[in-house]
Structure formats: structure tokens, C-alpha cells
Amino acid sequence: MSNRILLIAALAMVVAPVWAADDSQAAAKRPDLSGTYDIATLTPLQRPAKFGEKLTLTDEEAQEIARKEAEYMARRNAATDPDRGAPPEGGDGSTGAAGNVGGYNSFWIDRGSGAFKIDGKWRTSIITDPKNGRQPEMTPEAKARVAERRKRSRPNKGEAWWIKEGLEPGPYDDPELRPLAERCLLGFGSTGGPPMLPVLYNNLKRIVQTDEYVMILVEMVHDARIIRLNSEHAPEDVRGWLGDSIGHWEGDTLVVDTTNFSDRPALSGASRNLHVVERFSRIDDKTLRYQFTVEDPTVWTEPWSGEYVWPASESRVYEYACHEANYSFEGILRGARILEQDLLGKSDD
């Protein structure tokens, strides 16, 4: 063996441990994002139009939002009159399950008790860009797709409206025609994301961080995001409801790039062309700052971004047994068959 080869081999033995030490030291300095976080907040995704380009709330405005929510929840959870009459057929037309025909109270709703603060200021919306705090205008093609989907969803009027309108197939013809969230396959409201957004209830997120992966377990419908660190995206034909997430560290910030979505991502209105970049960083030992940018040129005319805080929680993420002993889905399809039979029977008369 030549002296040159011996020298290279010796250098490799010396340098390799140094590189390894440098990598391990860098990893040791990175913040540990592991923990459980409760992201419930009364701050909406999109800013109410009355605030215009106003990014922050006064203390008085934030207190008023919290007060109204507390009053609403107290009213919704008040004891029900046992002598009340039956609701009108098809519901009373108000918001609520099937036109507010009845059901349990609002004990399960957990939207949080107030707005969130960043840099000591209450926020009017999660979206920060555009400056009006609202999603950009949709493309004409996206508007047409949304309109078509809405044709398959109507308030409960106690009739088989889908037959009257000649929809083929009808929205209740097959279990697989129902939304993924209704089938307990994917959380609604982009709770699993990305972007990961607050929803009506079950807002806990559990992060487990390792040197090669970051896992985020979502309380709603037990979605689990697996973020591969310092890797490459899967081939374009490999797609999923939560997309394909690749992460890397930029200083103390975990940056996650997600592509390869299926045709119907969790984010309302988005398409398979959705591209989301998220940034996770620590504000302090008890709080994460979560930032995101959404880009889907086939849906929105420009990208949009937002941020909000993830406060640490001592709560635990329990199993979300969505359809265990739950007969609602069977009832939805069975009820549709009854409505169809009633309508067809009336037509024969």
C-alpha cells in the first residue's frame, strides 16, 4: 500500500469522528419540539371583514370575544326542557345537526376560551398575508369545482332532493361518496393538514421528535403525520391525504415542505397541486410558533400565509374511536333510502 493511500486512510479515521461529533453537537443544540399542545383558539383562520387590514385586537376587543363565547357555551349547555315539542319535519332551518332537529348539547365543543397572542398582541386572524387576513380569490376553475360540490350538499328538508335534481350518482348512493371526515378516515377542517388548523374540538397535537423523523399525532381521527428529515420527496405518482412531508433544520426552526397530495386534501378547496411550507420554532419552553405558506395556483390566484401559537398542554391524546358503536353512518344511508322510497311512492300516486 502506498504512503498516499495510508495517509488518506489515516485522515479518514481522524476526520470522520470529527464530522460525526459536529453533527451530533448540532443536533444536541436543536430545540426539542416534543410534547403535547392544545391549539384551540377563538381567533379565526380568516379575518372578519370589519377589521380590514387590522392585524391586532385591543385588550377590550379580545375580552369581548372571550365573553361572547362563554355566554354562548353557557346557553348551549343549559338544561333542555323535557316538555318541549318535537321539531318541525326536516328541522327548523337553523344551523345545527340536520336543521337543529335535536341531539346532545355542546359539551363536546372546544374552540378555546379566547384569541391568541403573538409578540404580546392579540391577533384578529391566523392568516397574515394577504394583508386583509383572508384567502386570496379563487381561480375561475376552482370556483366552478366548488359550485359543483355544493350541488351535492343541501340542508335537510325531509325529502330526496338529489333525485329531484337528477344527480347521478346521488350523494347518498354509496358510502364512498360521503366525505372522508364523515367516514372517519381523515380529520375535517385541515386539523391534520397541512396546514394544521384549529377546528371545533379535539385540538390536541402530540409531537415526537427524533434525529431522523418528526411525528405529529393529531387527536382528531388519530391522523399521524410522519415527517422525514433531510430526505427527498416520493415520486410524483405516490400521493396521500396528508401529502408527503420532508423536513430540515434552519437554525432553531424546523422547516417542513409538503407536496404529493391526493385529489382531495384536507384543506378546503385545495387540489392535488397543493404545496405547503411550514415552520416550527420555539417562543419559549411552553409555546411553539407555527407558521405556514399555502400555494396552489390551480385554486388560489396567489399564495397565502399565516401563523399562530401552539401552547403546551398536560392533557393526553386518547384514542379517537370514531365509528366504534356509532350507528350514525348507517342511519345516514338508511334514511336516504327511506326518503327515496317516499318520493318515488308519491310520484306513483
C-alpha atoms as a printed R data frame, in Angstrom:
    type eleno elety resid chain resno       x      y       z
1   ATOM     1    CA   MET     A     1   0.000  0.000   0.000
2   ATOM     2    CA   SER     A     2   1.446  3.373  -0.990
3   ATOM     3    CA   ASN     A     3   2.193  6.112   1.508
4   ATOM     4    CA   ARG     A     4  -0.516  8.258  -0.151
5   ATOM     5    CA   ILE     A     5  -3.208  5.629   0.454
6   ATOM     6    CA   LEU     A     6  -2.061  5.176   4.031
7   ATOM     7    CA   LEU     A     7  -2.262  8.936   4.565
8   ATOM     8    CA   ILE     A     8  -5.811  9.128   3.161
9   ATOM     9    CA   ALA     A     9  -6.903  6.210   5.314
10  ATOM    10    CA   ALA     A    10  -5.386  7.827   8.402
11  ATOM    11    CA   LEU     A    11  -7.090 11.149   7.644
12  ATOM    12    CA   ALA     A    12 -10.425  9.388   7.191
13  ATOM    13    CA   MET     A    13 -10.082  7.776  10.597
14  ATOM    14    CA   VAL     A    14  -9.361 11.140  12.183
15  ATOM    15    CA   VAL     A    15 -11.773 13.351  10.259
16  ATOM    16    CA   ALA     A    16 -14.816 11.069  10.267
17  ATOM    17    CA   PRO     A    17 -15.250 11.182  14.053
18  ATOM    18    CA   VAL     A    18 -14.914 14.982  13.915
19  ATOM    19    CA   TRP     A    19 -17.723 15.236  11.359
20  ATOM    20    CA   ALA     A    20 -19.836 12.873  13.402
21  ATOM    21    CA   ALA     A    21 -19.140 14.934  16.511
22  ATOM    22    CA   ASP     A    22 -20.084 18.115  14.684
23  ATOM    23    CA   ASP     A    23 -23.394 16.557  13.521
24  ATOM    24    CA   SER     A    24 -24.213 15.280  16.979
25  ATOM    25    CA   GLN     A    25 -23.332 18.621  18.548
26  ATOM    26    CA   ALA     A    26 -25.573 20.432  16.065
27  ATOM    27    CA   ALA     A    27 -28.404 18.009  16.789
28  ATOM    28    CA   ALA     A    28 -27.902 18.458  20.526
29  ATOM    29    CA   LYS     A    29 -28.259 22.224  20.159
30  ATOM    30    CA   ARG     A    30 -31.518 21.992  18.238
31  ATOM    31    CA   PRO     A    31 -34.660 22.669  20.242
32  ATOM    32    CA   ASP     A    32 -36.725 19.641  21.177
33  ATOM    33    CA   LEU     A    33 -40.260 20.212  19.905
34  ATOM    34    CA   SER     A    34 -41.571 17.057  21.544
35  ATOM    35    CA   GLY     A    35 -44.660 17.448  23.689
36  ATOM    36    CA   THR     A    36 -48.430 17.828  23.650
37  ATOM    37    CA   TYR     A    37 -50.013 21.080  22.506
38  ATOM    38    CA   ASP     A    38 -53.573 22.400  22.639
39  ATOM    39    CA   ILE     A    39 -54.101 24.631  19.608
40  ATOM    40    CA   ALA     A    40 -57.741 25.599  20.291
41  ATOM    41    CA   THR     A    41 -58.285 29.317  19.725
42  ATOM    42    CA   LEU     A    42 -61.170 31.684  19.062
43  ATOM    43    CA   THR     A    43 -59.025 33.566  16.558
44  ATOM    44    CA   PRO     A    44 -60.475 32.629  13.139
45  ATOM    45    CA   LEU     A    45 -58.464 31.478  10.145
46  ATOM    46    CA   GLN     A    46 -59.815 34.344   8.045
47  ATOM    47    CA   ARG     A    47 -60.158 37.845   9.439
48  ATOM    48    CA   PRO     A    48 -63.681 39.232   9.829
49  ATOM    49    CA   ALA     A    49 -64.213 41.902   7.164
50  ATOM    50    CA   LYS     A    50 -64.948 44.558   9.811
51  ATOM    51    CA   PHE     A    51 -61.272 44.550  10.854
52  ATOM    52    CA   GLY     A    52 -59.973 45.256   7.338
53  ATOM    53    CA   GLU     A    53 -56.152 45.193   7.409
54  ATOM    54    CA   LYS     A    54 -56.044 45.481  11.191
55  ATOM    55    CA   LEU     A    55 -53.722 42.704  12.403
56  ATOM    56    CA   THR     A    56 -54.248 43.018  16.162
57  ATOM    57    CA   LEU     A    57 -57.030 43.420  18.724
58  ATOM    58    CA   THR     A    58 -57.183 45.686  21.730
59  ATOM    59    CA   ASP     A    59 -57.462 44.097  25.158
60  ATOM    60    CA   GLU     A    60 -61.103 45.192  25.267
61  ATOM    61    CA   GLU     A    61 -61.896 43.588  21.908
62  ATOM    62    CA   ALA     A    62 -60.205 40.334  22.933
63  ATOM    63    CA   GLN     A    63 -62.126 40.295  26.220
64  ATOM    64    CA   GLU     A    64 -65.397 40.822  24.356
65  ATOM    65    CA   ILE     A    65 -64.704 37.830  22.101
66  ATOM    66    CA   ALA     A    66 -63.989 35.650  25.131
67  ATOM    67    CA   ARG     A    67 -67.115 36.883  26.928
68  ATOM    68    CA   LYS     A    68 -69.399 36.142  23.985
69  ATOM    69    CA   GLU     A    69 -68.003 32.621  23.630
70  ATOM    70    CA   ALA     A    70 -68.518 31.910  27.342
71  ATOM    71    CA   GLU     A    71 -72.114 33.153  27.142
72  ATOM    72    CA   TYR     A    72 -72.768 31.106  24.003
73  ATOM    73    CA   MET     A    73 -71.445 27.917  25.577
74  ATOM    74    CA   ALA     A    74 -73.433 28.509  28.765
75  ATOM    75    CA   ARG     A    75 -76.599 28.992  26.717
76  ATOM    76    CA   ARG     A    76 -75.962 25.924  24.555
77  ATOM    77    CA   ASN     A    77 -75.276 23.760  27.598
78  ATOM    78    CA   ALA     A    78 -78.322 24.872  29.569
79  ATOM    79    CA   ALA     A    79 -80.709 22.139  30.698
80  ATOM    80    CA   THR     A    80 -83.148 21.075  27.970
81  ATOM    81    CA   ASP     A    81 -86.863 21.460  28.616
82  ATOM    82    CA   PRO     A    82 -88.207 17.890  28.947
83  ATOM    83    CA   ASP     A    83 -91.690 19.078  27.920
84  ATOM    84    CA   ARG     A    84 -90.624 20.664  24.649
85  ATOM    85    CA   GLY     A    85 -92.410 19.599  21.478
86  ATOM    86    CA   ALA     A    86 -90.939 17.796  18.508
87  ATOM    87    CA   PRO     A    87 -89.013 19.875  15.962
88  ATOM    88    CA   PRO     A    88 -90.698 20.540  12.611
89  ATOM    89    CA   GLU     A    89 -90.215 17.940   9.895
90  ATOM    90    CA   GLY     A    90 -86.833 18.413   8.283
91  ATOM    91    CA   GLY     A    91 -85.626 20.716  11.058
92  ATOM    92    CA   ASP     A    92 -86.310 24.346  11.831
93  ATOM    93    CA   GLY     A    93 -83.911 25.623   9.172
94  ATOM    94    CA   SER     A    94 -81.385 26.940  11.675
95  ATOM    95    CA   THR     A    95 -77.771 25.881  11.967
96  ATOM    96    CA   GLY     A    96 -77.117 22.660  13.813
97  ATOM    97    CA   ALA     A    97 -77.306 18.959  13.134
98  ATOM    98    CA   ALA     A    98 -79.795 18.369  10.290
99  ATOM    99    CA   GLY     A    99 -81.501 21.701  10.779
100 ATOM   100    CA   ASN     A   100 -81.271 21.587  14.588
101 ATOM   101    CA   VAL     A   101 -83.649 18.652  14.929
102 ATOM   102    CA   GLY     A   102 -82.138 17.825  18.294
103 ATOM   103    CA   GLY     A   103 -79.315 15.865  19.828
104 ATOM   104    CA   TYR     A   104 -76.823 16.370  22.597
105 ATOM   105    CA   ASN     A   105 -75.721 19.764  23.843
106 ATOM   106    CA   SER     A   106 -72.381 21.484  23.207
107 ATOM   107    CA   PHE     A   107 -70.266 19.857  25.914
108 ATOM   108    CA   TRP     A   108 -68.008 18.357  23.230
109 ATOM   109    CA   ILE     A   109 -67.195 21.678  21.549
110 ATOM   110    CA   ASP     A   110 -63.775 23.053  22.466
111 ATOM   111    CA   ARG     A   111 -62.863 26.097  20.420
112 ATOM   112    CA   GLY     A   112 -60.784 27.563  23.214
113 ATOM   113    CA   SER     A   113 -61.592 30.353  25.620
114 ATOM   114    CA   GLY     A   114 -60.010 33.303  23.846
115 ATOM   115    CA   ALA     A   115 -57.924 34.664  20.988
116 ATOM   116    CA   PHE     A   116 -54.179 34.055  20.866
117 ATOM   117    CA   LYS     A   117 -51.270 36.448  21.312
118 ATOM   118    CA   ILE     A   118 -48.022 36.732  19.377
119 ATOM   119    CA   ASP     A   119 -45.367 39.224  20.462
120 ATOM   120    CA   GLY     A   120 -47.735 40.442  23.163
121 ATOM   121    CA   LYS     A   121 -50.537 41.339  20.714
122 ATOM   122    CA   TRP     A   122 -53.928 39.695  20.250
123 ATOM   123    CA   ARG     A   123 -54.457 38.621  16.646
124 ATOM   124    CA   THR     A   124 -57.548 39.218  14.507
125 ATOM   125    CA   SER     A   125 -56.851 36.203  12.249
126 ATOM   126    CA   ILE     A   126 -54.475 33.332  11.678
127 ATOM   127    CA   ILE     A   127 -53.876 34.442   8.084
128 ATOM   128    CA   THR     A   128 -51.344 37.272   7.910
129 ATOM   129    CA   ASP     A   129 -50.748 37.509   4.158
130 ATOM   130    CA   PRO     A   130 -52.596 38.901   2.200
131 ATOM   131    CA   LYS     A   131 -52.799 41.925   4.484
132 ATOM   132    CA   ASN     A   132 -56.594 41.676   4.738
133 ATOM   133    CA   GLY     A   133 -56.134 38.373   6.562
134 ATOM   134    CA   ARG     A   134 -58.259 36.439   4.087
135 ATOM   135    CA   GLN     A   135 -57.650 33.766   1.487
136 ATOM   136    CA   PRO     A   136 -56.981 35.169  -2.000
137 ATOM   137    CA   GLU     A   137 -59.604 34.979  -4.702
138 ATOM   138    CA   MET     A   138 -60.087 31.576  -6.265
139 ATOM   139    CA   THR     A   139 -59.421 30.890  -9.913
140 ATOM   140    CA   PRO     A   140 -62.477 30.546 -12.208
141 ATOM   141    CA   GLU     A   141 -61.848 26.808 -12.497
142 ATOM   142    CA   ALA     A   142 -61.722 26.387  -8.731
143 ATOM   143    CA   LYS     A   143 -64.950 28.351  -8.287
144 ATOM   144    CA   ALA     A   144 -66.655 26.011 -10.747
145 ATOM   145    CA   ARG     A   145 -65.429 22.944  -8.832
146 ATOM   146    CA   VAL     A   146 -66.687 24.345  -5.527
147 ATOM   147    CA   ALA     A   147 -70.081 25.116  -7.054
148 ATOM   148    CA   GLU     A   148 -70.335 21.549  -8.359
149 ATOM   149    CA   ARG     A   149 -69.543 20.103  -4.934
150 ATOM   150    CA   ARG     A   150 -72.159 22.289  -3.288
151 ATOM   151    CA   LYS     A   151 -74.777 20.835  -5.607
152 ATOM   152    CA   ARG     A   152 -74.282 17.556  -3.737
153 ATOM   153    CA   SER     A   153 -74.940 19.053  -0.314
154 ATOM   154    CA   ARG     A   154 -78.266 20.502   0.816
155 ATOM   155    CA   PRO     A   155 -79.979 21.254   4.138
156 ATOM   156    CA   ASN     A   156 -82.223 18.512   5.432
157 ATOM   157    CA   LYS     A   157 -85.726 19.240   4.152
158 ATOM   158    CA   GLY     A   158 -87.098 15.757   4.704
159 ATOM   159    CA   GLU     A   159 -87.082 14.855   1.017
160 ATOM   160    CA   ALA     A   160 -84.858 13.111  -1.529
161 ATOM   161    CA   TRP     A   161 -83.809 16.309  -3.288
162 ATOM   162    CA   TRP     A   162 -80.943 14.557  -5.128
163 ATOM   163    CA   ILE     A   163 -83.441 12.518  -7.149
164 ATOM   164    CA   LYS     A   164 -85.457 15.627  -7.992
165 ATOM   165    CA   GLU     A   165 -82.296 17.321  -9.242
166 ATOM   166    CA   GLY     A   166 -81.230 14.270 -11.225
167 ATOM   167    CA   LEU     A   167 -77.811 13.845  -9.644
168 ATOM   168    CA   GLU     A   168 -76.025 10.737 -10.887
169 ATOM   169    CA   PRO     A   169 -74.775  9.288  -8.672
170 ATOM   170    CA   GLY     A   170 -76.622 10.773  -5.742
171 ATOM   171    CA   PRO     A   171 -74.587 11.896  -2.697
172 ATOM   172    CA   TYR     A   172 -76.057  9.098  -0.540
173 ATOM   173    CA   ASP     A   173 -75.916  6.253  -3.084
174 ATOM   174    CA   ASP     A   174 -72.704  4.745  -1.754
175 ATOM   175    CA   PRO     A   175 -70.666  5.023   1.474
176 ATOM   176    CA   GLU     A   176 -67.601  6.022  -0.563
177 ATOM   177    CA   LEU     A   177 -69.432  9.090  -1.860
178 ATOM   178    CA   ARG     A   178 -69.571 10.561   1.634
179 ATOM   179    CA   PRO     A   179 -66.767 12.907   2.819
180 ATOM   180    CA   LEU     A   180 -63.610 11.375   4.267
181 ATOM   181    CA   ALA     A   181 -64.191 13.035   7.641
182 ATOM   182    CA   GLU     A   182 -67.733 11.656   7.835
183 ATOM   183    CA   ARG     A   183 -66.283  8.206   7.190
184 ATOM   184    CA   CYS     A   184 -63.698  8.773   9.972
185 ATOM   185    CA   LEU     A   185 -60.798  8.410   7.555
186 ATOM   186    CA   LEU     A   186 -59.418 11.951   7.810
187 ATOM   187    CA   GLY     A   187 -59.981 14.810  10.236
188 ATOM   188    CA   PHE     A   188 -62.157 17.648   8.998
189 ATOM   189    CA   GLY     A   189 -61.102 21.285   8.778
190 ATOM   190    CA   SER     A   190 -57.452 20.529   7.916
191 ATOM   191    CA   THR     A   191 -56.748 19.606  11.528
192 ATOM   192    CA   GLY     A   192 -54.137 17.107  10.284
193 ATOM   193    CA   GLY     A   193 -53.227 19.476   7.485
194 ATOM   194    CA   PRO     A   194 -51.025 20.624   6.272
195 ATOM   195    CA   PRO     A   195 -51.508 23.396   7.105
196 ATOM   196    CA   MET     A   196 -52.590 22.208  10.556
197 ATOM   197    CA   LEU     A   197 -55.504 24.372  11.671
198 ATOM   198    CA   PRO     A   198 -57.753 24.599  14.759
199 ATOM   199    CA   VAL     A   199 -61.188 23.022  14.481
200 ATOM   200    CA   LEU     A   200 -64.354 22.737  16.554
201 ATOM   201    CA   TYR     A   201 -62.975 20.208  19.046
202 ATOM   202    CA   ASN     A   202 -60.169 17.645  19.609
203 ATOM   203    CA   ASN     A   203 -57.401 20.191  19.117
204 ATOM   204    CA   LEU     A   204 -54.523 18.334  20.774
205 ATOM   205    CA   LYS     A   205 -51.312 17.674  18.834
206 ATOM   206    CA   ARG     A   206 -48.603 15.316  20.084
207 ATOM   207    CA   ILE     A   207 -45.081 15.793  18.655
208 ATOM   208    CA   VAL     A   208 -42.405 13.108  18.931
209 ATOM   209    CA   GLN     A   209 -39.012 14.208  17.602
210 ATOM   210    CA   THR     A   210 -36.030 12.011  16.709
211 ATOM   211    CA   ASP     A   211 -32.858 12.606  14.698
212 ATOM   212    CA   GLU     A   212 -34.428 11.188  11.526
213 ATOM   213    CA   TYR     A   213 -38.170 11.733  11.905
214 ATOM   214    CA   VAL     A   214 -40.753 14.016  13.457
215 ATOM   215    CA   MET     A   215 -44.168 12.505  14.127
216 ATOM   216    CA   ILE     A   216 -47.236 14.647  14.813
217 ATOM   217    CA   LEU     A   217 -50.209 12.728  16.199
218 ATOM   218    CA   VAL     A   218 -53.496 14.557  15.734
219 ATOM   219    CA   GLU     A   219 -56.264 13.997  18.266
220 ATOM   220    CA   MET     A   220 -58.998 14.277  15.633
221 ATOM   221    CA   VAL     A   221 -59.463 10.960  13.800
222 ATOM   222    CA   HIS     A   222 -55.992  9.872  15.015
223 ATOM   223    CA   ASP     A   223 -54.242 11.240  11.920
224 ATOM   224    CA   ALA     A   224 -50.474 10.808  12.173
225 ATOM   225    CA   ARG     A   225 -48.038 12.833  10.106
226 ATOM   226    CA   ILE     A   226 -44.592 11.299   9.580
227 ATOM   227    CA   ILE     A   227 -42.043 13.947   8.570
228 ATOM   228    CA   ARG     A   228 -38.820 12.513   7.141
229 ATOM   229    CA   LEU     A   229 -35.809 14.697   7.883
230 ATOM   230    CA   ASN     A   230 -33.141 15.510   5.271
231 ATOM   231    CA   SER     A   231 -34.762 13.267   2.692
232 ATOM   232    CA   GLU     A   232 -36.365 13.625  -0.742
233 ATOM   233    CA   HIS     A   233 -39.990 13.615  -1.818
234 ATOM   234    CA   ALA     A   234 -41.552 10.407  -3.039
235 ATOM   235    CA   PRO     A   235 -42.161 10.003  -6.792
236 ATOM   236    CA   GLU     A   236 -44.971 12.172  -8.156
237 ATOM   237    CA   ASP     A   237 -47.346  9.236  -8.547
238 ATOM   238    CA   VAL     A   238 -47.128  8.402  -4.797
239 ATOM   239    CA   ARG     A   239 -49.803 10.525  -3.148
240 ATOM   240    CA   GLY     A   240 -51.643 10.726   0.168
241 ATOM   241    CA   TRP     A   241 -54.349 12.648   2.009
242 ATOM   242    CA   LEU     A   242 -51.716 14.352   4.185
243 ATOM   243    CA   GLY     A   243 -49.223 14.671   1.345
244 ATOM   244    CA   ASP     A   244 -45.534 13.776   1.590
245 ATOM   245    CA   SER     A   245 -43.648 15.829   4.201
246 ATOM   246    CA   ILE     A   246 -39.883 16.386   4.171
247 ATOM   247    CA   GLY     A   247 -38.233 18.388   6.946
248 ATOM   248    CA   HIS     A   248 -34.906 20.073   7.603
249 ATOM   249    CA   TRP     A   249 -33.496 22.407  10.226
250 ATOM   250    CA   GLU     A   250 -32.684 26.048   9.553
251 ATOM   251    CA   GLY     A   251 -31.005 27.039  12.782
252 ATOM   252    CA   ASP     A   252 -33.590 26.588  15.548
253 ATOM   253    CA   THR     A   253 -36.517 26.298  13.118
254 ATOM   254    CA   LEU     A   254 -37.892 23.061  11.688
255 ATOM   255    CA   VAL     A   255 -38.954 23.706   8.086
256 ATOM   256    CA   VAL     A   256 -41.350 21.178   6.541
257 ATOM   257    CA   ASP     A   257 -42.084 21.025   2.811
258 ATOM   258    CA   THR     A   258 -45.179 19.035   1.770
259 ATOM   259    CA   THR     A   259 -46.257 18.009  -1.739
260 ATOM   260    CA   ASN     A   260 -47.767 14.860  -3.342
261 ATOM   261    CA   PHE     A   261 -51.318 15.373  -2.089
262 ATOM   262    CA   SER     A   262 -54.242 13.267  -3.239
263 ATOM   263    CA   ASP     A   263 -57.065 14.797  -5.274
264 ATOM   264    CA   ARG     A   264 -58.928 15.922  -2.139
265 ATOM   265    CA   PRO     A   265 -56.551 17.247   0.557
266 ATOM   266    CA   ALA     A   266 -57.907 18.120   3.986
267 ATOM   267    CA   LEU     A   267 -57.580 21.844   3.271
268 ATOM   268    CA   SER     A   268 -60.940 23.004   1.944
269 ATOM   269    CA   GLY     A   269 -60.885 23.814  -1.757
270 ATOM   270    CA   ALA     A   270 -57.306 22.654  -2.332
271 ATOM   271    CA   SER     A   271 -56.265 20.314  -5.133
272 ATOM   272    CA   ARG     A   272 -53.562 17.724  -5.758
273 ATOM   273    CA   ASN     A   273 -51.296 20.618  -6.748
274 ATOM   274    CA   LEU     A   274 -51.216 21.942  -3.177
275 ATOM   275    CA   HIS     A   275 -47.772 22.869  -1.823
276 ATOM   276    CA   VAL     A   276 -47.368 23.807   1.844
277 ATOM   277    CA   VAL     A   277 -44.263 25.029   3.673
278 ATOM   278    CA   GLU     A   278 -44.461 25.013   7.488
279 ATOM   279    CA   ARG     A   279 -42.093 26.421  10.089
280 ATOM   280    CA   PHE     A   280 -41.993 25.198  13.702
281 ATOM   281    CA   SER     A   281 -39.982 27.172  16.252
282 ATOM   282    CA   ARG     A   282 -39.967 27.747  19.995
283 ATOM   283    CA   ILE     A   283 -41.161 31.010  21.503
284 ATOM   284    CA   ASP     A   284 -40.398 29.685  24.986
285 ATOM   285    CA   ASP     A   285 -40.378 26.387  26.911
286 ATOM   286    CA   LYS     A   286 -44.186 26.252  26.873
287 ATOM   287    CA   THR     A   287 -45.058 27.621  23.430
288 ATOM   288    CA   LEU     A   288 -44.393 26.904  19.754
289 ATOM   289    CA   ARG     A   289 -44.787 29.365  16.914
290 ATOM   290    CA   TYR     A   290 -46.391 27.647  13.918
291 ATOM   291    CA   GLN     A   291 -46.130 29.373  10.530
292 ATOM   292    CA   PHE     A   292 -47.227 28.206   7.094
293 ATOM   293    CA   THR     A   293 -47.469 29.245   3.466
294 ATOM   294    CA   VAL     A   294 -50.013 27.712   1.088
295 ATOM   295    CA   GLU     A   295 -49.556 27.652  -2.661
296 ATOM   296    CA   ASP     A   296 -51.947 26.079  -5.153
297 ATOM   297    CA   PRO     A   297 -52.060 28.015  -8.446
298 ATOM   298    CA   THR     A   298 -54.951 25.889  -9.718
299 ATOM   299    CA   VAL     A   299 -57.108 27.056  -6.786
300 ATOM   300    CA   TRP     A   300 -55.916 30.435  -5.461
301 ATOM   301    CA   THR     A   301 -54.655 33.350  -7.542
302 ATOM   302    CA   GLU     A   302 -51.715 33.895  -5.182
303 ATOM   303    CA   PRO     A   303 -50.050 32.179  -2.192
304 ATOM   304    CA   TRP     A   304 -51.275 32.909   1.340
305 ATOM   305    CA   SER     A   305 -49.623 32.605   4.743
306 ATOM   306    CA   GLY     A   306 -50.479 32.530   8.420
307 ATOM   307    CA   GLU     A   307 -49.207 31.861  11.915
308 ATOM   308    CA   TYR     A   308 -50.451 31.142  15.426
309 ATOM   309    CA   VAL     A   309 -49.194 29.716  18.701
310 ATOM   310    CA   TRP     A   310 -49.224 26.149  19.973
311 ATOM   311    CA   PRO     A   311 -49.382 26.254  23.806
312 ATOM   312    CA   ALA     A   312 -48.118 23.203  25.694
313 ATOM   313    CA   SER     A   313 -50.730 21.097  27.479
314 ATOM   314    CA   GLU     A   314 -50.729 18.497  30.233
315 ATOM   315    CA   SER     A   315 -53.670 16.726  28.571
316 ATOM   316    CA   ARG     A   316 -53.293 13.340  26.905
317 ATOM   317    CA   VAL     A   317 -54.254 12.290  23.404
318 ATOM   318    CA   TYR     A   318 -56.701  9.401  23.743
319 ATOM   319    CA   GLU     A   319 -57.907  7.062  21.026
320 ATOM   320    CA   TYR     A   320 -60.401  8.592  18.642
321 ATOM   321    CA   ALA     A   321 -62.779  5.651  18.128
322 ATOM   322    CA   CYS     A   322 -64.953  7.462  15.628
323 ATOM   323    CA   HIS     A   323 -67.208  4.609  14.482
324 ATOM   324    CA   GLU     A   324 -66.985  2.273  17.430
325 ATOM   325    CA   ALA     A   325 -70.607  1.656  18.453
326 ATOM   326    CA   ASN     A   326 -71.547  4.620  16.256
327 ATOM   327    CA   TYR     A   327 -74.609  3.961  14.116
328 ATOM   328    CA   SER     A   328 -74.903  7.419  12.564
329 ATOM   329    CA   PHE     A   329 -73.334  6.433   9.247
330 ATOM   330    CA   GLU     A   330 -75.697  3.501   8.848
331 ATOM   331    CA   GLY     A   331 -78.534  5.856   9.722
332 ATOM   332    CA   ILE     A   332 -77.491  8.360   7.053
333 ATOM   333    CA   LEU     A   333 -77.668  5.800   4.254
334 ATOM   334    CA   ARG     A   334 -80.775  4.052   5.590
335 ATOM   335    CA   GLY     A   335 -82.546  7.376   5.968
336 ATOM   336    CA   ALA     A   336 -81.701  8.261   2.380
337 ATOM   337    CA   ARG     A   337 -83.286  5.021   1.137
338 ATOM   338    CA   ILE     A   338 -86.482  5.801   3.088
339 ATOM   339    CA   LEU     A   339 -86.658  9.316   1.631
340 ATOM   340    CA   GLU     A   340 -86.170  7.911  -1.858
341 ATOM   341    CA   GLN     A   341 -88.939  5.366  -1.371
342 ATOM   342    CA   ASP     A   342 -91.266  8.036  -0.032
343 ATOM   343    CA   LEU     A   343 -90.560 10.306  -3.012
344 ATOM   344    CA   LEU     A   344 -90.968  7.536  -5.572
345 ATOM   345    CA   GLY     A   345 -94.166  6.414  -3.878
346 ATOM   346    CA   LYS     A   346 -95.590  9.926  -4.088
347 ATOM   347    CA   SER     A   347 -94.600 10.112  -7.761
348 ATOM   348    CA   ASP     A   348 -96.523  6.903  -8.484
349 ATOM   349    CA   ASP     A   349 -99.608  8.376  -6.847
